[in-house]
Short mmCIF file of C-alpha atoms in Angstrom, two decimals:
data_model
loop_
_atom_site.label_atom_id
_atom_site.label_comp_id
_atom_site.label_asym_id
_atom_site.label_seq_id
_atom_site.Cartn_x
_atom_site.Cartn_y
_atom_site.Cartn_z
CA MET L 1 -38.35 40.57 -40.55
CA LYS L 2 -36.59 42.51 -37.18
CA LEU L 3 -38.09 39.15 -35.20
CA ARG L 4 -35.88 37.19 -37.99
CA LYS L 5 -32.41 38.89 -37.61
CA VAL L 6 -32.65 38.56 -33.48
CA THR L 7 -33.23 34.48 -33.30
CA ALA L 8 -29.95 34.65 -36.17
CA ALA L 9 -27.82 36.43 -33.88
CA SER L 10 -28.66 34.43 -31.02
CA ALA L 11 -28.41 31.46 -32.79
CA ALA L 12 -25.17 32.90 -33.67
CA VAL L 13 -23.63 33.13 -30.48
CA ILE L 14 -25.21 29.82 -29.19
CA VAL L 15 -23.11 28.76 -31.74
CA LEU L 16 -19.75 30.34 -31.22
CA ALA L 17 -20.71 29.32 -27.27
CA LEU L 18 -20.65 25.68 -28.64
CA THR L 19 -17.74 25.87 -30.83
CA ALA L 20 -15.87 27.26 -27.59
CA THR L 21 -16.91 24.90 -25.17
CA ALA L 22 -15.74 22.24 -27.65
CA CYS L 23 -12.56 23.40 -27.66
CA GLY L 24 -12.31 24.21 -24.40
CA GLY L 25 -12.00 20.87 -22.75
CA ASP L 26 -13.92 19.88 -19.89
CA ASP L 27 -11.19 21.16 -16.26
CA SER L 28 -13.52 19.86 -13.91
CA LYS L 29 -11.22 16.18 -12.42
CA ASP L 30 -11.86 14.27 -9.70
CA SER L 31 -9.36 14.59 -6.47
CA GLY L 32 -8.43 10.41 -7.60
CA SER L 33 -8.58 11.58 -11.40
CA SER L 34 -11.08 10.79 -13.90
CA SER L 35 -13.08 7.40 -13.80
CA GLY L 36 -11.83 6.03 -17.00
CA GLY L 37 -8.78 6.89 -17.02
CA GLY L 38 -6.75 9.45 -18.66
CA GLY L 39 -6.75 12.28 -17.16
CA ASP L 40 -3.71 14.77 -16.14
CA LYS L 41 -2.97 13.07 -13.16
CA ILE L 42 -4.22 10.42 -10.83
CA LYS L 43 -3.67 9.83 -7.20
CA ILE L 44 -2.15 6.50 -4.95
CA GLY L 45 -1.92 6.17 -1.68
CA ILE L 46 1.19 4.08 -0.37
CA LYS L 47 3.77 4.28 2.08
CA TYR L 48 6.93 6.38 2.25
CA ASP L 49 8.73 4.74 5.24
CA GLN L 50 8.73 1.10 3.96
CA PRO L 51 12.23 0.03 2.50
CA GLY L 52 11.72 -2.33 -0.32
CA LEU L 53 7.77 -1.77 -0.18
CA GLY L 54 7.05 2.03 0.16
CA LEU L 55 9.82 4.93 0.28
CA LYS L 56 10.17 7.93 -0.30
CA LYS L 57 14.18 8.78 -1.46
CA PRO L 58 16.32 12.14 -0.08
CA ASP L 59 15.85 13.43 -3.32
CA GLY L 60 11.99 12.60 -3.37
CA SER L 61 11.90 10.27 -6.01
CA PHE L 62 9.85 6.71 -4.47
CA SER L 63 11.38 3.09 -5.28
CA GLY L 64 9.74 0.08 -3.58
CA PHE L 65 7.82 -3.81 -4.21
CA ASP L 66 4.03 -1.58 -3.75
CA VAL L 67 5.34 1.22 -6.45
CA ASP L 68 6.45 -1.38 -8.98
CA VAL L 69 2.60 -2.65 -8.51
CA ALA L 70 0.95 0.71 -7.96
CA THR L 71 3.31 2.33 -11.58
CA TYR L 72 2.47 -0.46 -13.97
CA VAL L 73 -1.95 -0.80 -12.65
CA ALA L 74 -1.28 3.41 -13.62
CA LYS L 75 0.11 2.34 -16.49
CA GLU L 76 -3.59 -0.55 -17.37
CA LEU L 77 -5.50 2.44 -16.58
CA GLY L 78 -3.94 5.46 -19.06
CA TYR L 79 -1.45 7.12 -16.99
CA GLU L 80 2.27 6.81 -17.42
CA ALA L 81 5.05 7.17 -14.60
CA ASP L 82 5.23 11.17 -14.86
CA GLN L 83 1.28 11.24 -14.03
CA ILE L 84 1.34 9.74 -11.18
CA GLU L 85 1.33 12.01 -7.60
CA TRP L 86 2.00 10.39 -4.54
CA VAL L 87 0.28 10.35 -1.43
CA GLU L 88 1.67 9.14 1.83
CA THR L 89 -1.37 7.31 3.73
CA LYS L 90 -0.51 6.10 7.11
CA SER L 91 -2.43 2.71 8.44
CA ALA L 92 -4.47 4.53 10.46
CA ASP L 93 -5.81 6.72 7.20
CA ARG L 94 -5.73 4.80 4.70
CA GLU L 95 -9.78 3.87 4.67
CA ASN L 96 -10.76 7.17 5.22
CA ALA L 97 -8.39 8.63 2.45
CA LEU L 98 -10.56 6.29 -0.23
CA ALA L 99 -13.66 7.65 1.56
CA ARG L 100 -12.22 11.42 0.86
CA GLY L 101 -11.62 11.07 -2.54
CA ASP L 102 -8.29 12.25 -1.50
CA VAL L 103 -6.67 8.81 -3.44
CA LYS L 104 -7.88 6.58 -6.70
CA PHE L 105 -6.20 3.91 -4.45
CA ILE L 106 -3.95 3.06 -2.52
CA ALA L 107 -1.54 -0.40 -2.80
CA ALA L 108 0.35 0.93 0.73
CA THR L 109 1.64 -3.34 2.77
CA TYR L 110 -3.18 -3.48 2.89
CA SER L 111 -4.17 -6.56 4.38
CA ILE L 112 -7.20 -8.06 3.15
CA THR L 113 -9.30 -7.87 5.81
CA ASP L 114 -13.49 -8.22 6.49
CA GLU L 115 -13.53 -5.60 8.78
CA ARG L 116 -11.46 -3.69 6.19
CA LYS L 117 -13.92 -4.93 3.38
CA GLU L 118 -17.01 -2.56 5.13
CA LYS L 119 -15.43 0.00 4.56
CA VAL L 120 -13.93 -0.21 1.17
CA ASP L 121 -13.76 -2.75 -1.54
CA PHE L 122 -9.77 -4.67 -2.06
CA ALA L 123 -8.28 -5.93 -5.96
CA GLY L 124 -6.08 -8.57 -5.08
CA PRO L 125 -4.28 -9.68 -3.72
CA TYR L 126 -0.89 -9.39 -5.57
CA LEU L 127 1.83 -10.79 -1.88
CA LEU L 128 0.50 -12.96 0.22
CA ALA L 129 3.56 -11.35 3.18
CA HIS L 130 3.38 -13.46 6.72
CA GLN L 131 3.37 -11.56 10.17
CA ASP L 132 7.12 -11.89 12.19
CA LEU L 133 9.30 -10.33 14.18
CA LEU L 134 12.00 -8.61 13.97
CA VAL L 135 14.75 -8.33 16.63
CA LYS L 136 18.08 -7.70 17.67
CA LYS L 137 20.63 -9.79 16.14
CA ASP L 138 21.19 -11.36 20.08
CA SER L 139 18.09 -11.66 20.61
CA ASP L 140 17.09 -14.58 22.53
CA ILE L 141 13.46 -14.40 20.63
CA THR L 142 12.77 -17.31 19.19
CA GLU L 143 8.73 -17.70 19.49
CA ALA L 144 5.78 -15.18 19.94
CA THR L 145 5.25 -15.99 23.41
CA ASP L 146 8.92 -14.69 24.44
CA LEU L 147 7.56 -11.36 24.33
CA ASN L 148 5.66 -12.10 27.41
CA ASP L 149 6.85 -8.91 29.43
CA LYS L 150 8.94 -7.94 26.99
CA LYS L 151 8.36 -4.40 25.39
CA LEU L 152 6.62 -4.84 21.56
CA CYS L 153 6.04 -1.87 19.09
CA SER L 154 4.45 -1.95 16.11
CA VAL L 155 2.17 1.17 14.39
CA THR L 156 -0.66 2.34 15.89
CA GLY L 157 -3.48 1.06 13.41
CA SER L 158 -1.68 -1.93 12.47
CA THR L 159 -3.64 -5.56 13.86
CA SER L 160 -0.08 -6.82 14.32
CA ALA L 161 0.68 -5.72 17.42
CA GLN L 162 -3.02 -6.66 19.43
CA ASN L 163 -2.13 -10.18 17.29
CA VAL L 164 0.37 -11.22 18.81
CA LYS L 165 -0.84 -10.06 22.46
CA LYS L 166 -4.47 -11.42 22.29
CA ASP L 167 -3.06 -15.28 21.00
CA PHE L 168 0.40 -16.00 21.85
CA ALA L 169 2.07 -13.34 24.65
CA PRO L 170 -0.58 -11.26 26.43
CA LYS L 171 2.02 -9.91 29.26
CA ALA L 172 3.25 -8.38 26.21
CA GLN L 173 3.72 -4.24 26.97
CA LEU L 174 3.05 -2.40 23.60
CA LYS L 175 4.64 0.54 22.11
CA GLN L 176 2.12 2.29 18.96
CA VAL L 177 3.51 5.04 16.86
CA GLY L 178 3.57 6.83 13.93
CA THR L 179 6.37 4.76 11.53
CA TYR L 180 7.58 1.72 11.70
CA SER L 181 10.85 3.89 11.28
CA GLU L 182 10.67 4.90 14.59
CA CYS L 183 9.73 1.58 15.91
CA VAL L 184 13.34 0.23 13.85
CA ALA L 185 15.01 3.40 15.94
CA ALA L 186 13.41 2.38 18.98
CA LEU L 187 14.68 -1.58 18.44
CA GLN L 188 17.94 -0.06 17.83
CA SER L 189 18.52 1.71 20.61
CA GLY L 190 16.85 -0.80 23.39
CA ALA L 191 13.02 0.70 24.41
CA VAL L 192 11.40 -2.01 22.16
CA ASP L 193 12.61 -5.97 22.50
CA ALA L 194 10.54 -6.43 19.17
CA LEU L 195 9.15 -5.02 16.33
CA THR L 196 6.25 -7.00 14.55
CA THR L 197 4.26 -6.68 11.34
CA ASP L 198 5.26 -8.48 8.01
CA ASP L 199 7.77 -10.36 6.97
CA SER L 200 8.06 -8.28 4.05
CA ILE L 201 8.18 -4.60 5.77
CA LEU L 202 10.92 -6.53 8.43
CA ALA L 203 13.49 -7.73 5.86
CA GLY L 204 13.42 -3.95 3.85
CA PHE L 205 14.88 -2.47 7.43
CA ALA L 206 16.61 -5.54 7.80
CA ALA L 207 18.94 -5.32 4.41
CA GLN L 208 19.07 -1.13 4.76
CA GLU L 209 23.76 -0.77 4.41
CA GLN L 210 23.01 1.14 8.58
CA TYR L 211 20.83 -1.92 9.93
CA ALA L 212 23.34 -4.77 8.43
CA GLY L 213 23.92 -7.25 9.99
CA LYS L 214 22.42 -5.92 13.37
CA PHE L 215 18.66 -6.87 13.32
CA LYS L 216 17.43 -10.41 12.02
CA LEU L 217 13.51 -11.53 11.20
CA ALA L 218 12.45 -14.78 13.55
CA GLY L 219 11.04 -16.84 11.46
CA LEU L 220 7.34 -17.90 12.17
CA LYS L 221 4.59 -17.29 10.19
CA LEU L 222 2.58 -15.74 12.91
CA SER L 223 -0.18 -15.20 9.88
CA ASN L 224 -1.25 -14.65 6.59
CA GLU L 225 -1.20 -11.22 5.16
CA ASN L 226 -3.24 -11.57 1.69
CA TYR L 227 -1.79 -7.64 0.71
CA GLY L 228 -4.82 -5.33 -1.50
CA ILE L 229 -5.72 -3.14 -3.48
CA GLY L 230 -7.65 -0.47 -1.87
CA VAL L 231 -10.76 1.14 -3.77
CA LYS L 232 -13.20 2.72 -3.27
CA LYS L 233 -16.26 1.13 -1.70
CA GLY L 234 -18.54 0.96 -4.69
CA ASP L 235 -16.18 1.42 -7.29
CA THR L 236 -16.38 -1.40 -8.49
CA GLU L 237 -15.62 0.05 -12.22
CA THR L 238 -11.95 0.47 -10.74
CA THR L 239 -11.49 -2.94 -9.08
CA ASP L 240 -12.58 -4.52 -12.09
CA LYS L 241 -9.52 -2.78 -14.24
CA ILE L 242 -6.85 -3.66 -11.01
CA ASN L 243 -8.12 -6.98 -11.30
CA ALA L 244 -7.23 -6.76 -14.85
CA ALA L 245 -3.99 -5.09 -14.67
CA LEU L 246 -2.17 -6.94 -11.78
CA GLU L 247 -3.34 -10.59 -14.02
CA LYS L 248 -1.86 -8.89 -16.51
CA MET L 249 1.82 -8.38 -14.36
CA VAL L 250 2.05 -11.62 -13.12
CA GLY L 251 1.08 -12.76 -16.52
CA ASP L 252 4.28 -11.35 -18.58
CA LYS L 253 6.79 -11.56 -15.43
CA ALA L 254 7.07 -8.10 -14.68
CA TRP L 255 5.49 -9.31 -11.19
CA ASP L 256 8.24 -11.81 -10.49
CA LYS L 257 10.91 -8.70 -12.49
CA ALA L 258 9.76 -6.63 -9.40
CA VAL L 259 10.24 -9.50 -6.79
CA GLU L 260 14.20 -9.56 -7.22
CA ALA L 261 13.95 -6.06 -7.65
CA ASN L 262 12.89 -4.84 -4.10
CA PHE L 263 12.94 -8.21 -2.08
CA GLY L 264 16.43 -9.56 -3.61
CA PRO L 265 19.09 -8.00 -1.63
CA ALA L 266 16.82 -8.93 1.51
CA GLU L 267 16.90 -13.23 1.25
CA TYR L 268 13.36 -11.78 1.69
CA ASN L 269 11.56 -16.18 0.71
CA ASN L 270 8.22 -14.28 -0.83
CA GLU L 271 5.09 -16.36 -1.94
CA PRO L 272 4.15 -17.48 -5.43
CA ALA L 273 1.85 -14.35 -6.91
CA PRO L 274 -1.60 -15.41 -5.54
CA LYS L 275 -4.77 -15.30 -7.65
CA ILE L 276 -7.01 -13.54 -7.79
CA GLY L 277 -9.54 -12.79 -5.51
CA ASN L 278 -7.90 -16.11 -3.59
CA ILE L 279 -7.69 -14.85 0.34
CA VAL L 280 -5.85 -17.44 2.43
CA LYS L 281 -6.87 -17.52 5.71
#
């Protein structure tokens, strides 16, 4: 009889413990978000210094095409805008940020390449851009070959400057810095002769009020840049969900609205929305 009372008491303790666990829920979360969506927060990697694409404004808010795309995708994954934690991911650290689990996904002018696909998975593409040059309004640089013996600026970790030097101007003097904002400042001061990266990024800078009328795009299509959303290698579930979200964004015209809102003021002649998995070489 005594043994039976102990067993009953133990059972009561177990029931109470299970009830408390069920009521309290599971507080554990991974650093990016819960894989199924709907967690308290989701961390998304973006650029902080790219007007028209990913920009952190003085009031702490964020704007740009990448921001709009990522916000739409996050909603499809189960997260409202106020559940997003934006994380700055510079070009040189994007693969590492995904591998470490710092973010759930990255939408940061992230061109899909075979080399990068060895380290991360990509959803998309969601935008086709082209490498171009930004020069001063009165510059005589009209072709990439004109950059021989000229100073060319780009961002550390980006392939743009190396592409120019390898394919068009082997004598170009490369200057690599941490952000595109530094390149634009160097171009304005005359420390460099040109800035190279994607035309979408360059158009955003050229359209800023403080640079109005000072710069121009050379209008060259030196490469095709298929922007994808980076996901941790092997996370096919998230990749598939993002692809579905991107298809929905194009289908309901939210993609077109985001393009007009972010690139319209710069008169950027964007390509049509690419099809998922269609990589233009």
